[in-house]
């Protein structure tokens, strides 16, 4: 059944491990640098390596760079087999504008953990519809900067330390 297949697919994800590389992308709005710095420090103190997409600090009006540059950063992050996870820095507005720029067929080769929420939902839905990926609708990085316990809980969940399961009954 379809539900069981998706649950099995979710269980096939490789959990994060200390030392893994997490790439940060900004597919939507600009962000607060202090919150970013605090969250990155939590991730690094927890034993993960964090890198930034090339255009993450760009600004283009109310967006974190041009559509082309934000799309390129996202594609590069999702395509790089060294990235265990791709985490969105902030939602806001702008990720839906990237959809025409995403070469979905070339993204099939690699499948890192993808996390974000708010405007990032456009990307979750596109990855599900075009690639049948299971992604994680979870906190953006800047939302974790003020709540270290949430950042650690997220890392523990993605590493398999915290149980991540649910039971669904068929009707």
mmCIF file with all atom_site columns, C-alpha atoms in Angstrom:
data_model
loop_
_atom_site.group_PDB
_atom_site.id
_atom_site.type_symbol
_atom_site.label_atom_id
_atom_site.label_alt_id
_atom_site.label_comp_id
_atom_site.label_asym_id
_atom_site.label_entity_id
_atom_site.label_seq_id
_atom_site.pdbx_PDB_ins_code
_atom_site.Cartn_x
_atom_site.Cartn_y
_atom_site.Cartn_z
_atom_site.occupancy
_atom_site.B_iso_or_equiv
_atom_site.pdbx_formal_charge
_atom_site.auth_seq_id
_atom_site.auth_comp_id
_atom_site.auth_asym_id
_atom_site.auth_atom_id
_atom_site.pdbx_PDB_model_num
ATOM 1   C CA . UNK A 1 1   ? 0.000  0.000  0.000   1.00 0.00 ? 1   UNK A CA 1
ATOM 2   C CA . UNK A 1 2   ? 1.082  3.577  -0.700  1.00 0.00 ? 2   UNK A CA 1
ATOM 3   C CA . UNK A 1 3   ? 1.248  4.651  2.962   1.00 0.00 ? 3   UNK A CA 1
ATOM 4   C CA . UNK A 1 4   ? 3.492  1.732  3.915   1.00 0.00 ? 4   UNK A CA 1
ATOM 5   C CA . UNK A 1 5   ? 5.788  2.462  0.955   1.00 0.00 ? 5   UNK A CA 1
ATOM 6   C CA . UNK A 1 6   ? 6.251  6.091  2.067   1.00 0.00 ? 6   UNK A CA 1
ATOM 7   C CA . UNK A 1 7   ? 6.965  4.987  5.649   1.00 0.00 ? 7   UNK A CA 1
ATOM 8   C CA . UNK A 1 8   ? 9.587  2.526  4.385   1.00 0.00 ? 8   UNK A CA 1
ATOM 9   C CA . UNK A 1 9   ? 11.100 5.237  2.185   1.00 0.00 ? 9   UNK A CA 1
ATOM 10  C CA . UNK A 1 10  ? 11.358 7.547  5.176   1.00 0.00 ? 10  UNK A CA 1
ATOM 11  C CA . UNK A 1 11  ? 13.112 4.842  7.154   1.00 0.00 ? 11  UNK A CA 1
ATOM 12  C CA . UNK A 1 12  ? 15.731 4.510  4.368   1.00 0.00 ? 12  UNK A CA 1
ATOM 13  C CA . UNK A 1 13  ? 17.174 7.935  5.099   1.00 0.00 ? 13  UNK A CA 1
ATOM 14  C CA . UNK A 1 14  ? 20.681 7.874  6.446   1.00 0.00 ? 14  UNK A CA 1
ATOM 15  C CA . UNK A 1 15  ? 20.674 9.522  9.852   1.00 0.00 ? 15  UNK A CA 1
ATOM 16  C CA . UNK A 1 16  ? 22.938 12.479 10.416  1.00 0.00 ? 16  UNK A CA 1
ATOM 17  C CA . UNK A 1 17  ? 26.217 11.661 12.116  1.00 0.00 ? 17  UNK A CA 1
ATOM 18  C CA . UNK A 1 18  ? 28.616 13.932 13.899  1.00 0.00 ? 18  UNK A CA 1
ATOM 19  C CA . UNK A 1 19  ? 31.060 15.245 11.335  1.00 0.00 ? 19  UNK A CA 1
ATOM 20  C CA . UNK A 1 20  ? 28.444 15.317 8.561   1.00 0.00 ? 20  UNK A CA 1
ATOM 21  C CA . UNK A 1 21  ? 28.223 18.362 6.333   1.00 0.00 ? 21  UNK A CA 1
ATOM 22  C CA . UNK A 1 22  ? 25.116 20.544 6.498   1.00 0.00 ? 22  UNK A CA 1
ATOM 23  C CA . UNK A 1 23  ? 24.744 23.109 3.688   1.00 0.00 ? 23  UNK A CA 1
ATOM 24  C CA . UNK A 1 24  ? 22.805 26.280 4.438   1.00 0.00 ? 24  UNK A CA 1
ATOM 25  C CA . UNK A 1 25  ? 20.738 27.880 1.678   1.00 0.00 ? 25  UNK A CA 1
ATOM 26  C CA . UNK A 1 26  ? 18.605 31.029 1.485   1.00 0.00 ? 26  UNK A CA 1
ATOM 27  C CA . UNK A 1 27  ? 15.874 30.345 -1.106  1.00 0.00 ? 27  UNK A CA 1
ATOM 28  C CA . UNK A 1 28  ? 13.553 33.066 0.186   1.00 0.00 ? 28  UNK A CA 1
ATOM 29  C CA . UNK A 1 29  ? 13.936 36.249 2.238   1.00 0.00 ? 29  UNK A CA 1
ATOM 30  C CA . UNK A 1 30  ? 17.031 37.798 3.821   1.00 0.00 ? 30  UNK A CA 1
ATOM 31  C CA . UNK A 1 31  ? 17.756 36.901 7.445   1.00 0.00 ? 31  UNK A CA 1
ATOM 32  C CA . UNK A 1 32  ? 19.125 38.176 10.726  1.00 0.00 ? 32  UNK A CA 1
ATOM 33  C CA . UNK A 1 33  ? 22.881 37.549 10.878  1.00 0.00 ? 33  UNK A CA 1
ATOM 34  C CA . UNK A 1 34  ? 23.023 37.296 14.688  1.00 0.00 ? 34  UNK A CA 1
ATOM 35  C CA . UNK A 1 35  ? 20.423 34.509 14.765  1.00 0.00 ? 35  UNK A CA 1
ATOM 36  C CA . UNK A 1 36  ? 22.306 32.745 11.984  1.00 0.00 ? 36  UNK A CA 1
ATOM 37  C CA . UNK A 1 37  ? 25.593 32.954 13.891  1.00 0.00 ? 37  UNK A CA 1
ATOM 38  C CA . UNK A 1 38  ? 24.026 31.584 17.094  1.00 0.00 ? 38  UNK A CA 1
ATOM 39  C CA . UNK A 1 39  ? 22.407 28.647 15.287  1.00 0.00 ? 39  UNK A CA 1
ATOM 40  C CA . UNK A 1 40  ? 25.556 27.791 13.327  1.00 0.00 ? 40  UNK A CA 1
ATOM 41  C CA . UNK A 1 41  ? 27.525 27.793 16.589  1.00 0.00 ? 41  UNK A CA 1
ATOM 42  C CA . UNK A 1 42  ? 25.064 25.301 18.115  1.00 0.00 ? 42  UNK A CA 1
ATOM 43  C CA . UNK A 1 43  ? 25.410 23.001 15.091  1.00 0.00 ? 43  UNK A CA 1
ATOM 44  C CA . UNK A 1 44  ? 29.200 23.202 15.117  1.00 0.00 ? 44  UNK A CA 1
ATOM 45  C CA . UNK A 1 45  ? 29.376 22.691 18.895  1.00 0.00 ? 45  UNK A CA 1
ATOM 46  C CA . UNK A 1 46  ? 27.248 19.569 18.347  1.00 0.00 ? 46  UNK A CA 1
ATOM 47  C CA . UNK A 1 47  ? 29.908 18.165 16.010  1.00 0.00 ? 47  UNK A CA 1
ATOM 48  C CA . UNK A 1 48  ? 28.514 19.002 12.548  1.00 0.00 ? 48  UNK A CA 1
ATOM 49  C CA . UNK A 1 49  ? 30.288 20.832 9.768   1.00 0.00 ? 49  UNK A CA 1
ATOM 50  C CA . UNK A 1 50  ? 28.333 23.764 8.361   1.00 0.00 ? 50  UNK A CA 1
ATOM 51  C CA . UNK A 1 51  ? 28.906 25.450 5.008   1.00 0.00 ? 51  UNK A CA 1
ATOM 52  C CA . UNK A 1 52  ? 27.105 28.258 3.263   1.00 0.00 ? 52  UNK A CA 1
ATOM 53  C CA . UNK A 1 53  ? 25.770 28.341 -0.265  1.00 0.00 ? 53  UNK A CA 1
ATOM 54  C CA . UNK A 1 54  ? 27.665 30.821 -2.438  1.00 0.00 ? 54  UNK A CA 1
ATOM 55  C CA . UNK A 1 55  ? 25.014 33.568 -2.545  1.00 0.00 ? 55  UNK A CA 1
ATOM 56  C CA . UNK A 1 56  ? 23.534 33.137 0.915   1.00 0.00 ? 56  UNK A CA 1
ATOM 57  C CA . UNK A 1 57  ? 24.471 36.649 2.047   1.00 0.00 ? 57  UNK A CA 1
ATOM 58  C CA . UNK A 1 58  ? 23.262 38.391 -1.131  1.00 0.00 ? 58  UNK A CA 1
ATOM 59  C CA . UNK A 1 59  ? 20.389 40.856 -1.011  1.00 0.00 ? 59  UNK A CA 1
ATOM 60  C CA . UNK A 1 60  ? 18.045 41.797 -3.827  1.00 0.00 ? 60  UNK A CA 1
ATOM 61  C CA . UNK A 1 61  ? 15.260 43.965 -2.411  1.00 0.00 ? 61  UNK A CA 1
ATOM 62  C CA . UNK A 1 62  ? 13.072 41.766 -0.210  1.00 0.00 ? 62  UNK A CA 1
ATOM 63  C CA . UNK A 1 63  ? 14.817 38.583 -1.408  1.00 0.00 ? 63  UNK A CA 1
ATOM 64  C CA . UNK A 1 64  ? 18.065 36.887 -0.385  1.00 0.00 ? 64  UNK A CA 1
ATOM 65  C CA . UNK A 1 65  ? 19.581 37.397 -3.848  1.00 0.00 ? 65  UNK A CA 1
ATOM 66  C CA . UNK A 1 66  ? 18.351 37.042 -7.415  1.00 0.00 ? 66  UNK A CA 1
ATOM 67  C CA . UNK A 1 67  ? 16.061 34.195 -8.416  1.00 0.00 ? 67  UNK A CA 1
ATOM 68  C CA . UNK A 1 68  ? 18.830 32.735 -10.574 1.00 0.00 ? 68  UNK A CA 1
ATOM 69  C CA . UNK A 1 69  ? 21.442 32.816 -7.805  1.00 0.00 ? 69  UNK A CA 1
ATOM 70  C CA . UNK A 1 70  ? 19.107 31.417 -5.146  1.00 0.00 ? 70  UNK A CA 1
ATOM 71  C CA . UNK A 1 71  ? 18.046 28.607 -7.507  1.00 0.00 ? 71  UNK A CA 1
ATOM 72  C CA . UNK A 1 72  ? 21.658 27.846 -8.424  1.00 0.00 ? 72  UNK A CA 1
ATOM 73  C CA . UNK A 1 73  ? 22.607 27.667 -4.740  1.00 0.00 ? 73  UNK A CA 1
ATOM 74  C CA . UNK A 1 74  ? 19.732 25.283 -4.047  1.00 0.00 ? 74  UNK A CA 1
ATOM 75  C CA . UNK A 1 75  ? 20.565 23.040 -7.007  1.00 0.00 ? 75  UNK A CA 1
ATOM 76  C CA . UNK A 1 76  ? 24.253 22.986 -6.052  1.00 0.00 ? 76  UNK A CA 1
ATOM 77  C CA . UNK A 1 77  ? 23.407 22.100 -2.446  1.00 0.00 ? 77  UNK A CA 1
ATOM 78  C CA . UNK A 1 78  ? 20.989 19.324 -3.394  1.00 0.00 ? 78  UNK A CA 1
ATOM 79  C CA . UNK A 1 79  ? 23.366 17.921 -6.030  1.00 0.00 ? 79  UNK A CA 1
ATOM 80  C CA . UNK A 1 80  ? 26.516 17.813 -3.907  1.00 0.00 ? 80  UNK A CA 1
ATOM 81  C CA . UNK A 1 81  ? 26.948 14.248 -2.562  1.00 0.00 ? 81  UNK A CA 1
ATOM 82  C CA . UNK A 1 82  ? 29.041 15.603 0.326   1.00 0.00 ? 82  UNK A CA 1
ATOM 83  C CA . UNK A 1 83  ? 25.994 17.321 1.832   1.00 0.00 ? 83  UNK A CA 1
ATOM 84  C CA . UNK A 1 84  ? 24.179 15.102 4.313   1.00 0.00 ? 84  UNK A CA 1
ATOM 85  C CA . UNK A 1 85  ? 21.526 17.774 4.836   1.00 0.00 ? 85  UNK A CA 1
ATOM 86  C CA . UNK A 1 86  ? 20.360 21.011 3.246   1.00 0.00 ? 86  UNK A CA 1
ATOM 87  C CA . UNK A 1 87  ? 18.808 23.415 5.716   1.00 0.00 ? 87  UNK A CA 1
ATOM 88  C CA . UNK A 1 88  ? 16.985 26.585 4.757   1.00 0.00 ? 88  UNK A CA 1
ATOM 89  C CA . UNK A 1 89  ? 18.051 29.652 6.692   1.00 0.00 ? 89  UNK A CA 1
ATOM 90  C CA . UNK A 1 90  ? 14.704 31.449 6.526   1.00 0.00 ? 90  UNK A CA 1
ATOM 91  C CA . UNK A 1 91  ? 11.309 31.342 4.853   1.00 0.00 ? 91  UNK A CA 1
ATOM 92  C CA . UNK A 1 92  ? 9.465  34.568 4.158   1.00 0.00 ? 92  UNK A CA 1
ATOM 93  C CA . UNK A 1 93  ? 8.900  35.003 0.443   1.00 0.00 ? 93  UNK A CA 1
ATOM 94  C CA . UNK A 1 94  ? 10.547 33.917 -2.776  1.00 0.00 ? 94  UNK A CA 1
ATOM 95  C CA . UNK A 1 95  ? 10.970 30.139 -2.904  1.00 0.00 ? 95  UNK A CA 1
ATOM 96  C CA . UNK A 1 96  ? 8.013  29.681 -5.265  1.00 0.00 ? 96  UNK A CA 1
ATOM 97  C CA . UNK A 1 97  ? 9.812  31.905 -7.755  1.00 0.00 ? 97  UNK A CA 1
ATOM 98  C CA . UNK A 1 98  ? 12.596 29.294 -7.982  1.00 0.00 ? 98  UNK A CA 1
ATOM 99  C CA . UNK A 1 99  ? 10.420 26.483 -9.341  1.00 0.00 ? 99  UNK A CA 1
ATOM 100 C CA . UNK A 1 100 ? 10.863 27.347 -13.048 1.00 0.00 ? 100 UNK A CA 1
ATOM 101 C CA . UNK A 1 101 ? 14.643 27.380 -12.507 1.00 0.00 ? 101 UNK A CA 1
ATOM 102 C CA . UNK A 1 102 ? 14.941 23.926 -10.931 1.00 0.00 ? 102 UNK A CA 1
ATOM 103 C CA . UNK A 1 103 ? 16.112 21.048 -13.171 1.00 0.00 ? 103 UNK A CA 1
ATOM 104 C CA . UNK A 1 104 ? 14.180 18.338 -11.345 1.00 0.00 ? 104 UNK A CA 1
ATOM 105 C CA . UNK A 1 105 ? 15.426 15.465 -13.509 1.00 0.00 ? 105 UNK A CA 1
ATOM 106 C CA . UNK A 1 106 ? 19.065 16.199 -12.619 1.00 0.00 ? 106 UNK A CA 1
ATOM 107 C CA . UNK A 1 107 ? 18.285 16.282 -8.892  1.00 0.00 ? 107 UNK A CA 1
ATOM 108 C CA . UNK A 1 108 ? 17.348 12.598 -8.767  1.00 0.00 ? 108 UNK A CA 1
ATOM 109 C CA . UNK A 1 109 ? 20.936 11.394 -8.266  1.00 0.00 ? 109 UNK A CA 1
ATOM 110 C CA . UNK A 1 110 ? 21.460 12.760 -4.775  1.00 0.00 ? 110 UNK A CA 1
ATOM 111 C CA . UNK A 1 111 ? 18.991 13.063 -1.935  1.00 0.00 ? 111 UNK A CA 1
ATOM 112 C CA . UNK A 1 112 ? 20.155 14.857 1.176   1.00 0.00 ? 112 UNK A CA 1
ATOM 113 C CA . UNK A 1 113 ? 17.856 15.577 4.095   1.00 0.00 ? 113 UNK A CA 1
ATOM 114 C CA . UNK A 1 114 ? 15.971 18.783 3.223   1.00 0.00 ? 114 UNK A CA 1
ATOM 115 C CA . UNK A 1 115 ? 14.522 20.935 6.012   1.00 0.00 ? 115 UNK A CA 1
ATOM 116 C CA . UNK A 1 116 ? 12.585 24.188 6.193   1.00 0.00 ? 116 UNK A CA 1
ATOM 117 C CA . UNK A 1 117 ? 9.117  25.669 6.609   1.00 0.00 ? 117 UNK A CA 1
ATOM 118 C CA . UNK A 1 118 ? 6.923  28.668 5.813   1.00 0.00 ? 118 UNK A CA 1
ATOM 119 C CA . UNK A 1 119 ? 7.595  29.786 2.234   1.00 0.00 ? 119 UNK A CA 1
ATOM 120 C CA . UNK A 1 120 ? 9.874  26.743 1.847   1.00 0.00 ? 120 UNK A CA 1
ATOM 121 C CA . UNK A 1 121 ? 6.674  24.672 1.596   1.00 0.00 ? 121 UNK A CA 1
ATOM 122 C CA . UNK A 1 122 ? 6.691  25.456 -2.156  1.00 0.00 ? 122 UNK A CA 1
ATOM 123 C CA . UNK A 1 123 ? 9.926  23.492 -2.419  1.00 0.00 ? 123 UNK A CA 1
ATOM 124 C CA . UNK A 1 124 ? 8.687  20.587 -0.276  1.00 0.00 ? 124 UNK A CA 1
ATOM 125 C CA . UNK A 1 125 ? 5.646  20.221 -2.525  1.00 0.00 ? 125 UNK A CA 1
ATOM 126 C CA . UNK A 1 126 ? 7.689  20.497 -5.721  1.00 0.00 ? 126 UNK A CA 1
ATOM 127 C CA . UNK A 1 127 ? 10.189 17.860 -4.536  1.00 0.00 ? 127 UNK A CA 1
ATOM 128 C CA . UNK A 1 128 ? 7.322  15.569 -3.606  1.00 0.00 ? 128 UNK A CA 1
ATOM 129 C CA . UNK A 1 129 ? 5.413  16.068 -6.879  1.00 0.00 ? 129 UNK A CA 1
ATOM 130 C CA . UNK A 1 130 ? 8.374  15.943 -9.269  1.00 0.00 ? 130 UNK A CA 1
ATOM 131 C CA . UNK A 1 131 ? 10.767 13.609 -7.432  1.00 0.00 ? 131 UNK A CA 1
ATOM 132 C CA . UNK A 1 132 ? 8.609  11.782 -4.871  1.00 0.00 ? 132 UNK A CA 1
ATOM 133 C CA . UNK A 1 133 ? 11.071 12.853 -2.180  1.00 0.00 ? 133 UNK A CA 1
ATOM 134 C CA . UNK A 1 134 ? 10.256 12.713 1.492   1.00 0.00 ? 134 UNK A CA 1
ATOM 135 C CA . UNK A 1 135 ? 11.400 16.012 3.015   1.00 0.00 ? 135 UNK A CA 1
ATOM 136 C CA . UNK A 1 136 ? 11.166 17.459 6.509   1.00 0.00 ? 136 UNK A CA 1
ATOM 137 C CA . UNK A 1 137 ? 8.840  20.371 7.173   1.00 0.00 ? 137 UNK A CA 1
ATOM 138 C CA . UNK A 1 138 ? 10.806 21.617 10.139  1.00 0.00 ? 138 UNK A CA 1
ATOM 139 C CA . UNK A 1 139 ? 12.453 24.711 11.564  1.00 0.00 ? 139 UNK A CA 1
ATOM 140 C CA . UNK A 1 140 ? 14.466 27.114 9.479   1.00 0.00 ? 140 UNK A CA 1
ATOM 141 C CA . UNK A 1 141 ? 17.948 27.841 10.816  1.00 0.00 ? 141 UNK A CA 1
ATOM 142 C CA . UNK A 1 142 ? 17.284 31.383 12.080  1.00 0.00 ? 142 UNK A CA 1
ATOM 143 C CA . UNK A 1 143 ? 14.360 30.084 14.115  1.00 0.00 ? 143 UNK A CA 1
ATOM 144 C CA . UNK A 1 144 ? 16.790 27.851 15.974  1.00 0.00 ? 144 UNK A CA 1
ATOM 145 C CA . UNK A 1 145 ? 19.220 30.615 16.947  1.00 0.00 ? 145 UNK A CA 1
ATOM 146 C CA . UNK A 1 146 ? 17.038 31.775 19.826  1.00 0.00 ? 146 UNK A CA 1
ATOM 147 C CA . UNK A 1 147 ? 16.129 28.273 20.993  1.00 0.00 ? 147 UNK A CA 1
ATOM 148 C CA . UNK A 1 148 ? 19.226 26.084 21.444  1.00 0.00 ? 148 UNK A CA 1
ATOM 149 C CA . UNK A 1 149 ? 17.184 23.219 22.931  1.00 0.00 ? 149 UNK A CA 1
ATOM 150 C CA . UNK A 1 150 ? 15.115 23.081 19.702  1.00 0.00 ? 150 UNK A CA 1
ATOM 151 C CA . UNK A 1 151 ? 18.280 22.981 17.590  1.00 0.00 ? 151 UNK A CA 1
ATOM 152 C CA . UNK A 1 152 ? 19.677 20.109 19.633  1.00 0.00 ? 152 UNK A CA 1
ATOM 153 C CA . UNK A 1 153 ? 16.326 18.294 19.522  1.00 0.00 ? 153 UNK A CA 1
ATOM 154 C CA . UNK A 1 154 ? 16.285 18.626 15.709  1.00 0.00 ? 154 UNK A CA 1
ATOM 155 C CA . UNK A 1 155 ? 19.839 17.285 15.408  1.00 0.00 ? 155 UNK A CA 1
ATOM 156 C CA . UNK A 1 156 ? 19.071 14.425 17.795  1.00 0.00 ? 156 UNK A CA 1
ATOM 157 C CA . UNK A 1 157 ? 15.952 13.539 15.813  1.00 0.00 ? 157 UNK A CA 1
ATOM 158 C CA . UNK A 1 158 ? 17.767 13.597 12.454  1.00 0.00 ? 158 UNK A CA 1
ATOM 159 C CA . UNK A 1 159 ? 20.607 11.529 13.899  1.00 0.00 ? 159 UNK A CA 1
ATOM 160 C CA . UNK A 1 160 ? 18.196 8.900  15.212  1.00 0.00 ? 160 UNK A CA 1
ATOM 161 C CA . UNK A 1 161 ? 18.865 9.623  18.885  1.00 0.00 ? 161 UNK A CA 1
ATOM 162 C CA . UNK A 1 162 ? 15.282 10.807 19.411  1.00 0.00 ? 162 UNK A CA 1
ATOM 163 C CA . UNK A 1 163 ? 12.694 8.384  18.113  1.00 0.00 ? 163 UNK A CA 1
ATOM 164 C CA . UNK A 1 164 ? 10.933 9.608  14.996  1.00 0.00 ? 164 UNK A CA 1
ATOM 165 C CA . UNK A 1 165 ? 7.989  7.414  14.239  1.00 0.00 ? 165 UNK A CA 1
ATOM 166 C CA . UNK A 1 166 ? 4.251  7.384  14.239  1.00 0.00 ? 166 UNK A CA 1
ATOM 167 C CA . UNK A 1 167 ? 1.536  4.839  13.795  1.00 0.00 ? 167 UNK A CA 1
ATOM 168 C CA . UNK A 1 168 ? -1.205 5.409  11.243  1.00 0.00 ? 168 UNK A CA 1
ATOM 169 C CA . UNK A 1 169 ? -4.161 3.132  11.028  1.00 0.00 ? 169 UNK A CA 1
ATOM 170 C CA . UNK A 1 170 ? -5.745 2.315  7.699   1.00 0.00 ? 170 UNK A CA 1
ATOM 171 C CA . UNK A 1 171 ? -9.488 2.808  7.540   1.00 0.00 ? 171 UNK A CA 1
#
